[in-house]
GROMACS .gro file of C-alpha atoms in nm:
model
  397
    1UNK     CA    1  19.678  -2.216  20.951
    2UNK     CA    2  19.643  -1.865  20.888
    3UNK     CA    3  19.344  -1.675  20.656
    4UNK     CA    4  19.397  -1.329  20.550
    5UNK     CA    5  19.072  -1.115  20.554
    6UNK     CA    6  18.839  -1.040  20.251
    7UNK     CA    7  18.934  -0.651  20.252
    8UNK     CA    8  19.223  -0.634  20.428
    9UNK     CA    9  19.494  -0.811  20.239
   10UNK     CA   10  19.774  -0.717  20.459
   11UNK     CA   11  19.603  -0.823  20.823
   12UNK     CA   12  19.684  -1.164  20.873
   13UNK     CA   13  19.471  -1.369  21.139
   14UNK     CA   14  19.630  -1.702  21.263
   15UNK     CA   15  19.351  -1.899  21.320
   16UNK     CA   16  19.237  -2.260  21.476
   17UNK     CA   17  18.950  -2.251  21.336
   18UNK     CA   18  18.728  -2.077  21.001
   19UNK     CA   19  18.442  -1.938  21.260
   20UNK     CA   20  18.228  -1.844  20.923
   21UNK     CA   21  18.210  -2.224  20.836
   22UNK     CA   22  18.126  -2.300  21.182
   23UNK     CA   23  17.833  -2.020  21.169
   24UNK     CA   24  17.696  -2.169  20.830
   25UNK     CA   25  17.659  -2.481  20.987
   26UNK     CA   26  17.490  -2.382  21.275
   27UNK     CA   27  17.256  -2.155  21.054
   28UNK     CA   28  17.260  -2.456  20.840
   29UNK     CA   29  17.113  -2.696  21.091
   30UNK     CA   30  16.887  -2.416  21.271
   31UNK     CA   31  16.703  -2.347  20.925
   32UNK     CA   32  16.667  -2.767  20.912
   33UNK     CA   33  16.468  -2.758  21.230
   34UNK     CA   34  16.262  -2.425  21.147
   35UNK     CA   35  16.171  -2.606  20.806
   36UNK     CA   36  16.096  -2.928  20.968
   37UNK     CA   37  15.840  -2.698  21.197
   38UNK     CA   38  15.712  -2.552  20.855
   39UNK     CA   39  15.625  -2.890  20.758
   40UNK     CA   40  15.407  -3.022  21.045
   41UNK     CA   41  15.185  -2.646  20.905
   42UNK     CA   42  15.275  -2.637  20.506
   43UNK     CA   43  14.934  -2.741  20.282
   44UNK     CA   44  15.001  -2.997  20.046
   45UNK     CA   45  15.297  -3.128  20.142
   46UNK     CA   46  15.276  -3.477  20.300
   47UNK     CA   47  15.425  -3.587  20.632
   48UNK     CA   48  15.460  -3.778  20.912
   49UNK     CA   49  15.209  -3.597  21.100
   50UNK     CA   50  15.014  -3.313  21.019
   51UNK     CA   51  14.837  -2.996  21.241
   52UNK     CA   52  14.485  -2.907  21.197
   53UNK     CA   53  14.601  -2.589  21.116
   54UNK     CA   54  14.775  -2.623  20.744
   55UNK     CA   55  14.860  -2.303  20.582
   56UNK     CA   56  14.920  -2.261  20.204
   57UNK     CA   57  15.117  -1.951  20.224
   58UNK     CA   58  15.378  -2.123  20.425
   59UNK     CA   59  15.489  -2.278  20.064
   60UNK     CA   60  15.691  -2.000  19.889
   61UNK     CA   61  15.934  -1.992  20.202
   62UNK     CA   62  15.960  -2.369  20.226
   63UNK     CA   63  16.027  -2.412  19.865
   64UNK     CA   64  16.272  -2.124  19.872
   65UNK     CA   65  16.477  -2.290  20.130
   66UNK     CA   66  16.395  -2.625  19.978
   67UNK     CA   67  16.618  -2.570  19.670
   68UNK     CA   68  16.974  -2.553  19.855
   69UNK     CA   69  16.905  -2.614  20.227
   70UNK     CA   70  17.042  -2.966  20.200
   71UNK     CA   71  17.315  -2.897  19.942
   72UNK     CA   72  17.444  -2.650  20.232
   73UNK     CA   73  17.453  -2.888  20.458
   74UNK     CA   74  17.660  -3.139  20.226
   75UNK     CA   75  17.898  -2.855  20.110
   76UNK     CA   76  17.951  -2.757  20.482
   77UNK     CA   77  18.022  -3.096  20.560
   78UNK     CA   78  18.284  -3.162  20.268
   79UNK     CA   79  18.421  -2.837  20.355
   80UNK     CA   80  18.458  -2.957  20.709
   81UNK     CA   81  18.665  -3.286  20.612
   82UNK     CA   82  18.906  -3.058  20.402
   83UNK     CA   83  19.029  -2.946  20.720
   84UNK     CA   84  19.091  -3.258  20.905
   85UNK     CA   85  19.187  -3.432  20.585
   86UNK     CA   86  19.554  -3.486  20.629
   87UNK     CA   87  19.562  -3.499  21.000
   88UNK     CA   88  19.499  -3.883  20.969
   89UNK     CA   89  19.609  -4.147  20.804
   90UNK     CA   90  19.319  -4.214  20.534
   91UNK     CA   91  19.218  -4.583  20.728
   92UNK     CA   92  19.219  -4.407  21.077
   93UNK     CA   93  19.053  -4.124  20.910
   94UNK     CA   94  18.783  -4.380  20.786
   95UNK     CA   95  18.717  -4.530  21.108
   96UNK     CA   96  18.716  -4.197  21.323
   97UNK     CA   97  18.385  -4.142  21.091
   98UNK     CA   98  18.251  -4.461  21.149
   99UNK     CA   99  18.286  -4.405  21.520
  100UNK     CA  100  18.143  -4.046  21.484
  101UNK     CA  101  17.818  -4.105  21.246
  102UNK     CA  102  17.747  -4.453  21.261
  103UNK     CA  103  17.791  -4.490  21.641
  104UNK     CA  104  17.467  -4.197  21.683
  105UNK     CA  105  17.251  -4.297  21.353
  106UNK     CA  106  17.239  -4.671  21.530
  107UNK     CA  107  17.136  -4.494  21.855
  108UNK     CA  108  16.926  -4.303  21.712
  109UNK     CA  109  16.724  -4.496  21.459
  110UNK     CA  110  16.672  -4.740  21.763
  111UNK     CA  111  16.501  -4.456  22.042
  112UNK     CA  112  16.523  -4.128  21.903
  113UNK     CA  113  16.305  -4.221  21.589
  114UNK     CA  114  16.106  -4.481  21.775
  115UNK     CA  115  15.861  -4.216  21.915
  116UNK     CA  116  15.819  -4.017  21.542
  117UNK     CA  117  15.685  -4.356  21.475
  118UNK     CA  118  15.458  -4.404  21.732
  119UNK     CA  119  15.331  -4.035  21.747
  120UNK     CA  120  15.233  -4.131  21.301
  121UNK     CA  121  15.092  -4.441  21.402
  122UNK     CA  122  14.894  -4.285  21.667
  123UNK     CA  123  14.770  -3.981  21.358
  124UNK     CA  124  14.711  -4.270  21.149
  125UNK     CA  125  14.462  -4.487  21.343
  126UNK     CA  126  14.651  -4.842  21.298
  127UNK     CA  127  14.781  -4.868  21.709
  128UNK     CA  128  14.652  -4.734  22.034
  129UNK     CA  129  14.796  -4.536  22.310
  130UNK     CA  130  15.077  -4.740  22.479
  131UNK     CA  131  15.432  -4.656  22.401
  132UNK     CA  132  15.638  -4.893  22.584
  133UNK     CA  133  15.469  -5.160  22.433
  134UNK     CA  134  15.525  -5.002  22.049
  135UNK     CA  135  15.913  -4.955  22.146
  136UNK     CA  136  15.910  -5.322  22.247
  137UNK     CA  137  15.763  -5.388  21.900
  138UNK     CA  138  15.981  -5.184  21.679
  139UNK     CA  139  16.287  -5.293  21.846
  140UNK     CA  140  16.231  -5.648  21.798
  141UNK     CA  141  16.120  -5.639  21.491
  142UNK     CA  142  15.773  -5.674  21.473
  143UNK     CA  143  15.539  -5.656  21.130
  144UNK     CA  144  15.319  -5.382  21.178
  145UNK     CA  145  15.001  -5.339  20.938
  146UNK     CA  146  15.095  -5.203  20.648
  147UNK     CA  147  15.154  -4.751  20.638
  148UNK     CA  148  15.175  -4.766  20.970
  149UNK     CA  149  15.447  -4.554  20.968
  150UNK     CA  150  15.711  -4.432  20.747
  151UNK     CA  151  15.963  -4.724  20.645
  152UNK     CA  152  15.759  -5.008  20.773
  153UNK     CA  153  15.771  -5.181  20.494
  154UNK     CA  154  16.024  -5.413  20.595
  155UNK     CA  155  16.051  -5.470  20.972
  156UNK     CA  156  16.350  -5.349  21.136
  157UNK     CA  157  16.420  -4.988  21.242
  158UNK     CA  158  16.390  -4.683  21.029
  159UNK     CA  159  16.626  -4.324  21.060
  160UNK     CA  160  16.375  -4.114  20.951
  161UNK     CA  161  16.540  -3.797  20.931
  162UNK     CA  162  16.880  -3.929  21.020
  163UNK     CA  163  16.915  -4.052  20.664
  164UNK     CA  164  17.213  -3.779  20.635
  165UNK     CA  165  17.428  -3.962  20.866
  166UNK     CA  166  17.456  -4.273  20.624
  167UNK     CA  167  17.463  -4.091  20.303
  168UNK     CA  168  17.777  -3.846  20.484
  169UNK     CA  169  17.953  -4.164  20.573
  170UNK     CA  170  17.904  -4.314  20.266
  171UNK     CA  171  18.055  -3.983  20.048
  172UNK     CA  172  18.337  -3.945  20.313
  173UNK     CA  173  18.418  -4.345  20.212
  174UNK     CA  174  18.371  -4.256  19.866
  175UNK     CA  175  18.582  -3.948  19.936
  176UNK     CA  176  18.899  -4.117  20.054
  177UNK     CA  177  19.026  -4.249  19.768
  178UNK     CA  178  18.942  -3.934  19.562
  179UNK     CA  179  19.140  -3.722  19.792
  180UNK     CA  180  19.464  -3.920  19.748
  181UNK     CA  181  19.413  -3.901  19.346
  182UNK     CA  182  19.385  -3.541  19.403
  183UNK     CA  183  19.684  -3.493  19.660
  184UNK     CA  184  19.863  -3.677  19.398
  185UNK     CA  185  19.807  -3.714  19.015
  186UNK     CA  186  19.494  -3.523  19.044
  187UNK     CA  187  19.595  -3.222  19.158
  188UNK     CA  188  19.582  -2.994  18.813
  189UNK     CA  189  19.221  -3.048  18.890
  190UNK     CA  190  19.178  -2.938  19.232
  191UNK     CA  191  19.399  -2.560  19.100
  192UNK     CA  192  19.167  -2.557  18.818
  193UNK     CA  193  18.859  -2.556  19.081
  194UNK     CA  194  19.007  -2.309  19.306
  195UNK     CA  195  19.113  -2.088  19.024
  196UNK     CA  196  18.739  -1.999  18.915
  197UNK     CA  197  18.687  -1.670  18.924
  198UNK     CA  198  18.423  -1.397  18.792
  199UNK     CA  199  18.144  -1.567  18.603
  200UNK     CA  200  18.330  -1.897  18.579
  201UNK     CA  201  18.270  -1.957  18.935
  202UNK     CA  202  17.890  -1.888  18.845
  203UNK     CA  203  17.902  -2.134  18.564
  204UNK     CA  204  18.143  -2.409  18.627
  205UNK     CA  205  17.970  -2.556  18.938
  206UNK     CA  206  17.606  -2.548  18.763
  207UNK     CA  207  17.730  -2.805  18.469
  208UNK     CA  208  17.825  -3.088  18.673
  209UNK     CA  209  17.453  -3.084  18.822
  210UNK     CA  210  17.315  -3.026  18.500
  211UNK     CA  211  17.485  -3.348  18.369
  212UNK     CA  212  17.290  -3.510  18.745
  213UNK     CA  213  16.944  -3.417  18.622
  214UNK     CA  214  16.964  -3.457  18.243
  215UNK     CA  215  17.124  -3.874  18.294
  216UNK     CA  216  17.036  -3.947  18.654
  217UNK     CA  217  16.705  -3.754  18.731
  218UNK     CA  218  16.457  -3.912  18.471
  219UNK     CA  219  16.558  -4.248  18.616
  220UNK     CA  220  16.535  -4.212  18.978
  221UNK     CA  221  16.320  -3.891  18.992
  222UNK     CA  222  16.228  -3.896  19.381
  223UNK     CA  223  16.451  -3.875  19.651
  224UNK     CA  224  16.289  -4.093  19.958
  225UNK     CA  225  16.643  -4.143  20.152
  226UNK     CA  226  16.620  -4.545  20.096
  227UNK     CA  227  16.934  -4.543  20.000
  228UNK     CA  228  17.031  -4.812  19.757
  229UNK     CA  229  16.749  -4.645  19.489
  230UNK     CA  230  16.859  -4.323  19.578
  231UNK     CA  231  17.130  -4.225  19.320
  232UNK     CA  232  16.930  -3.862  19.223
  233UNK     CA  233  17.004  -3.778  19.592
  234UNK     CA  234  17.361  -3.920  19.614
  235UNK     CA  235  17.461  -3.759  19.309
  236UNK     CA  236  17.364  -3.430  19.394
  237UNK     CA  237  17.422  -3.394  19.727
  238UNK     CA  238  17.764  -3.584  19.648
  239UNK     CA  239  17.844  -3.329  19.431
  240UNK     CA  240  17.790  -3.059  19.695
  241UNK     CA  241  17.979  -3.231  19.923
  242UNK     CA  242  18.254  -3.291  19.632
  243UNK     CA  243  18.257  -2.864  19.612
  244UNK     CA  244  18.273  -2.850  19.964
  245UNK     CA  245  18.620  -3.045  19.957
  246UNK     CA  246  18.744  -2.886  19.705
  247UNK     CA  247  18.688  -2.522  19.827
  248UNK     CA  248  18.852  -2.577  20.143
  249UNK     CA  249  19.071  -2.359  20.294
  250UNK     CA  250  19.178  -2.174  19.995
  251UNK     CA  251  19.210  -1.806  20.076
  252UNK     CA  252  19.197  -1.674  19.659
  253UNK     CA  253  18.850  -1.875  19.628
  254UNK     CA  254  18.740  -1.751  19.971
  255UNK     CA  255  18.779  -1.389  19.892
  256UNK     CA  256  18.650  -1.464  19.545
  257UNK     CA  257  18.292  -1.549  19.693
  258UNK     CA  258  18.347  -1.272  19.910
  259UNK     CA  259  18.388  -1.056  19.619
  260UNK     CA  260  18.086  -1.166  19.398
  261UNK     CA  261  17.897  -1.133  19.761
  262UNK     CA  262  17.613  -0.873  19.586
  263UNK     CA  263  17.652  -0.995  19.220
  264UNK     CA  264  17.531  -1.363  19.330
  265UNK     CA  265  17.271  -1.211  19.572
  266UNK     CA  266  17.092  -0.989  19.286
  267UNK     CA  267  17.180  -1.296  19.087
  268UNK     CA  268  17.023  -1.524  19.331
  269UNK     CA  269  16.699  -1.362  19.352
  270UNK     CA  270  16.588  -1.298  19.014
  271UNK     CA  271  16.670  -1.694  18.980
  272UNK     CA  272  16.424  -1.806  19.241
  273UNK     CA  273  16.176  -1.533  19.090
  274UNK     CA  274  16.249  -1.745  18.750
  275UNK     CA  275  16.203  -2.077  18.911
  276UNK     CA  276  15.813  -1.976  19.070
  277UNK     CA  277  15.714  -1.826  18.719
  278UNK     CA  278  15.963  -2.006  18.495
  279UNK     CA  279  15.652  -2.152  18.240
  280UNK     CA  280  15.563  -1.785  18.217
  281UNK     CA  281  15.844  -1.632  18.042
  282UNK     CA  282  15.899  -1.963  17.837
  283UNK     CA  283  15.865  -1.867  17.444
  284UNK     CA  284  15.539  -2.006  17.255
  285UNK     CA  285  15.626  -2.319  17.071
  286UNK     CA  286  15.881  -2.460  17.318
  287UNK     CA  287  15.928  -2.812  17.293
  288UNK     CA  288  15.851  -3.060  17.618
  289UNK     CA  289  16.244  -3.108  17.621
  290UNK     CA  290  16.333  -2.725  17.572
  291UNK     CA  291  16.098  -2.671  17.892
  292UNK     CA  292  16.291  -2.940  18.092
  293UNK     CA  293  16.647  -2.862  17.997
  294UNK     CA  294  16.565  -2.467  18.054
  295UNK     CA  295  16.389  -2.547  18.404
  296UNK     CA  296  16.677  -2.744  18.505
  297UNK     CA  297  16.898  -2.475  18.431
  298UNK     CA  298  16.700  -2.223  18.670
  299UNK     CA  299  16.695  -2.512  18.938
  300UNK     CA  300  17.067  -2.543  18.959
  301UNK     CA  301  17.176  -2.215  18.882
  302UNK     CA  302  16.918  -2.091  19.169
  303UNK     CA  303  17.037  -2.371  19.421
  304UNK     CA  304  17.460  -2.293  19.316
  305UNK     CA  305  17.388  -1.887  19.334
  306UNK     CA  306  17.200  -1.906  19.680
  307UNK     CA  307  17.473  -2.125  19.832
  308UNK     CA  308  17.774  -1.925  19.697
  309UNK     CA  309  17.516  -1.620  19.829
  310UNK     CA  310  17.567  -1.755  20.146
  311UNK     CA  311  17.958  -1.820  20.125
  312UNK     CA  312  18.054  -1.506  20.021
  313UNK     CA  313  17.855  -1.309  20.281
  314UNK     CA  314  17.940  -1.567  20.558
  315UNK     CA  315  18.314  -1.498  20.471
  316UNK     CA  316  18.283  -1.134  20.487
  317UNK     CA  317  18.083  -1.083  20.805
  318UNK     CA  318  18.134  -1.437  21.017
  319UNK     CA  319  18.449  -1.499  21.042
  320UNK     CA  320  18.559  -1.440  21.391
  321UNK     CA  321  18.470  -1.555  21.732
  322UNK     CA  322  18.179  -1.526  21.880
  323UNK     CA  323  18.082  -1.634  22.233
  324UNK     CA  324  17.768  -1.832  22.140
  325UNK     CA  325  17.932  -2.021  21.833
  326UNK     CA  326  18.165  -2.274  21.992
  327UNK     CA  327  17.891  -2.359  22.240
  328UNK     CA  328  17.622  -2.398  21.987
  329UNK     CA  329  17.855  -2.573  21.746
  330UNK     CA  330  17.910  -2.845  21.944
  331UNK     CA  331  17.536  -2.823  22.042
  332UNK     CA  332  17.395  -2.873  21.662
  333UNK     CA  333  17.519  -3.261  21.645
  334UNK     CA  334  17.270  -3.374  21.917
  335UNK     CA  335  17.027  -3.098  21.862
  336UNK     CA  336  16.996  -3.288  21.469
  337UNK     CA  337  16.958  -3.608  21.595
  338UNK     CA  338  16.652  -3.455  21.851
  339UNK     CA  339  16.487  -3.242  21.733
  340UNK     CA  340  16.255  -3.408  21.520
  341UNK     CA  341  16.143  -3.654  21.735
  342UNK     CA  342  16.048  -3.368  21.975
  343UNK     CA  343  15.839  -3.178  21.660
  344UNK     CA  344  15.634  -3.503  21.569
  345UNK     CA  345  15.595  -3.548  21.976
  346UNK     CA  346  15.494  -3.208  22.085
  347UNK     CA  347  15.322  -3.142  21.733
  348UNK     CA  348  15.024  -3.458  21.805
  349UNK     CA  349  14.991  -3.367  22.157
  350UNK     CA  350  14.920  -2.991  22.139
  351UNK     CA  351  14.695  -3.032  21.817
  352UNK     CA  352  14.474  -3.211  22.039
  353UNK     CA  353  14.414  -2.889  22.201
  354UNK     CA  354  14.339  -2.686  21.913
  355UNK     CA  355  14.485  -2.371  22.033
  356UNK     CA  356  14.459  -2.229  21.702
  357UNK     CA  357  14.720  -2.082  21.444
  358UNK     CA  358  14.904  -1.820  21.653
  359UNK     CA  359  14.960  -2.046  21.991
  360UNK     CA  360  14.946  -2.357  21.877
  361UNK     CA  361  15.331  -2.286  21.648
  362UNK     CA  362  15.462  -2.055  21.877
  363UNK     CA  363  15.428  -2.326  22.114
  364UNK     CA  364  15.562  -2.588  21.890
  365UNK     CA  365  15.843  -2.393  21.806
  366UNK     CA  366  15.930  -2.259  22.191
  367UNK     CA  367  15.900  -2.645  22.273
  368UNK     CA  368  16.153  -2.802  21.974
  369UNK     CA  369  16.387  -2.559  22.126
  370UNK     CA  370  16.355  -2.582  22.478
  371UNK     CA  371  16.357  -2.943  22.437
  372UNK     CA  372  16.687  -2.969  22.237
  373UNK     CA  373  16.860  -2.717  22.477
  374UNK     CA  374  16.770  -2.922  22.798
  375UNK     CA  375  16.816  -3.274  22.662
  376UNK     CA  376  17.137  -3.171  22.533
  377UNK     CA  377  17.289  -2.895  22.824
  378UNK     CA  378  17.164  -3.116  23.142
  379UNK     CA  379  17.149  -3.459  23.019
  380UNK     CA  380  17.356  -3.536  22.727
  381UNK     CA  381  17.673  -3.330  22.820
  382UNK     CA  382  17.711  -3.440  23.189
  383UNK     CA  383  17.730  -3.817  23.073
  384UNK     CA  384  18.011  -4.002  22.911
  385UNK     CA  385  17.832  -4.234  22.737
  386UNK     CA  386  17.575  -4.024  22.601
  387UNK     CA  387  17.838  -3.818  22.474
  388UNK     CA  388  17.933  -4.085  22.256
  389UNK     CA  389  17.588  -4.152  22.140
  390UNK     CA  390  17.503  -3.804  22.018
  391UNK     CA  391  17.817  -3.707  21.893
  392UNK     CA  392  17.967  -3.487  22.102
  393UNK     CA  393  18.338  -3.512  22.216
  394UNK     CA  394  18.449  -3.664  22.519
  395UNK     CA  395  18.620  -3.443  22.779
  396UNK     CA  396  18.875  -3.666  22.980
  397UNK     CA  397  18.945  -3.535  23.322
   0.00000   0.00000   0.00000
């Protein structure tokens, strides 16, 4: 495969891999565990356990990345499978995903989760110190009181914040068959995609998610990662990972975001500035239905321009090696599936110490990271088996 550079049309790199892609989703995943930080401090915002130390301020930059963090992810991943796609036939593709995702979520959801559990159980009053006897519990089943934790409801295990892994194996499923129709009679529609340029590539994306939270939104208006009620979240984040695919490795797109790089970024901003103040600059009179479609609007169009934001500039400046990124992009499967587990862990055992604003986070932080990289570097990589249960590939010797 070969990519010719944003600027230079006649310098012609031949390529194994898109390094900016790679780079997004390791700044993808990074961001995920700095927000999941944010949200053991953020005011207001409920979750599975909480410092003493909430801050209100820490809202505007959580809600900021709130809007398109996840869609990133999605797009990254769709973008991903347009490489492979092809490589495989579509059932051995299928089942090299199953192996991949549901191989770790299954691991995970029965010890990596287990301790977020215990550590909100603990917060919440309803057990007592004694974790081998909660794992024991939770991984036979047992009916704890109810709100003891998140997703005890109905006894069995919970993922927690692995809920991507099922809804990415579900799309990629979903996928497969959507991919033929658009290797084969479908693919006027895939052109038409990759043609967008100018302000059509501004527009075009935002109507499909429009047409999500105008027919889908007002009857499933939360997202809570169940699942089989969670149709806002699957079409959205579907349709993010639906763009991703379709983008793939097409160079005229590609230089197209590259292109728009400052237009969506100035673009970007004063959206987001929109979306804090939007009832502000509404006109006088405006109907209850004006003031949804026309907040809507700014939601989309703010999450779309942020992420193409993020294309375009990622295109221009990321893409070539680096010596960190094929190290840490192997790294941010298992680091995912830790580090929230090590948050909720570390989080309830140095609030007990109330060592204030400054420490306490820095701490927090230094600890999610420190954790990941050991766990991962000296455990996880020098073991076959564990391999397989995070993710990571296999090296045969």
């Amino acid at each position: 495969m070969t990519l010719t550079t944003p600027q230079n049309g006649d310098r012609v790199a031949a390529l194994e891999r898109r390094h900016d892609i790679d780079a997004l989703r390791v700044f993808a995943f990074a961001l995920l565990i700095l927000y999941h930080v944010g949200m053991f401090y953020v005011a207001d915002w409920g979750w599975h356990v909480k410092s003493t130390y909430e801050s209100t301020w820490l809202q505007v930059p959580m809600l900021f990345s709130n809007q398109w963090r996840m869609a990133l992810i999605f797009l990254v991943s769709g973008l991903s499978v347009s490489f492979v796609w092809g490589k495989y036939h579509p059932g051995v593709f299928a089942l090299r995903r199953f192996w991949r995702l549901l191989v770790p979520l299954l691991f995970g959801m029965a010890f990596i989760i287990a301790p977020q559990n215990y550590y909100e159980a603990l917060a919440i009053g309803t057990i007592e110190r004694g974790f081998p006897e909660f794992l024991g519990h939770y991984l036979t089943g047992y009916e704890f009181p109810p709100q003891t934790f998140d997703g005890d409801d109905h006894p069995g295990w919970t993922w927690n914040h692995l809920w991507y892994l099922p809804y990415l194996l579900s799309y990629t499923l979903v996928l497969i068959p959507i991919a033929m129709f658009l290797d084969g009679p479908g693919q006027a529609l895939r052109t038409a995609f990759q043609c967008l340029r100018r302000t059509w590539l501004v527009v075009v994306p935002v109507l499909p998610l429009m047409l999500c939270g105008i027919f889908v939104f007002p009857h499933f208006p939360y997202i809570d990662h169940a699942f089989f009620d969670d149709w806002y979240a699957h079409a959205m984040y579907g349709t993010f990972f639906l763009y991703g695919f379709l983008i793939g490795r097409n160079n005229g797109l590609w230089a197209e975001f590259a292109r728009l790089r400052w237009m969506t970024l100035g673009l970007a901003i004063v959206s987001f500035t929109m979306f804090l103040a939007f009832r502000a600059w509404l006109p006088e009179g405006a109907t209850t239905w004006q003031q949804d479609q026309v907040y809507l609007g700014v939601v989309y169009l703010n999450r779309w321009l942020w992420i193409a934001t993020l294309l375009g500039w990622g295109y221009q400046c990321l893409n070539r090696p680096r010596r960190w990124l094929p190290y840490a992009t192997v790294a941010v499967y298992p680091w995912y599936i830790l580090h929230q587990t090590i948050i909720v862990s570390a989080g309830y055992e140095l609030s007990l110490w109330q060592l204030g604003p400054v420490i306490e986070p820095l701490l927090l932080l230094l600890a999610t990271i420190a954790g990941c990289l050991i766990i991962h570097h000296v455990v996880v990589l020098r073991f076959s088996v564990l391999r397989v249960l995070f993710g990571v590939p296999v090296i045969i010797r």
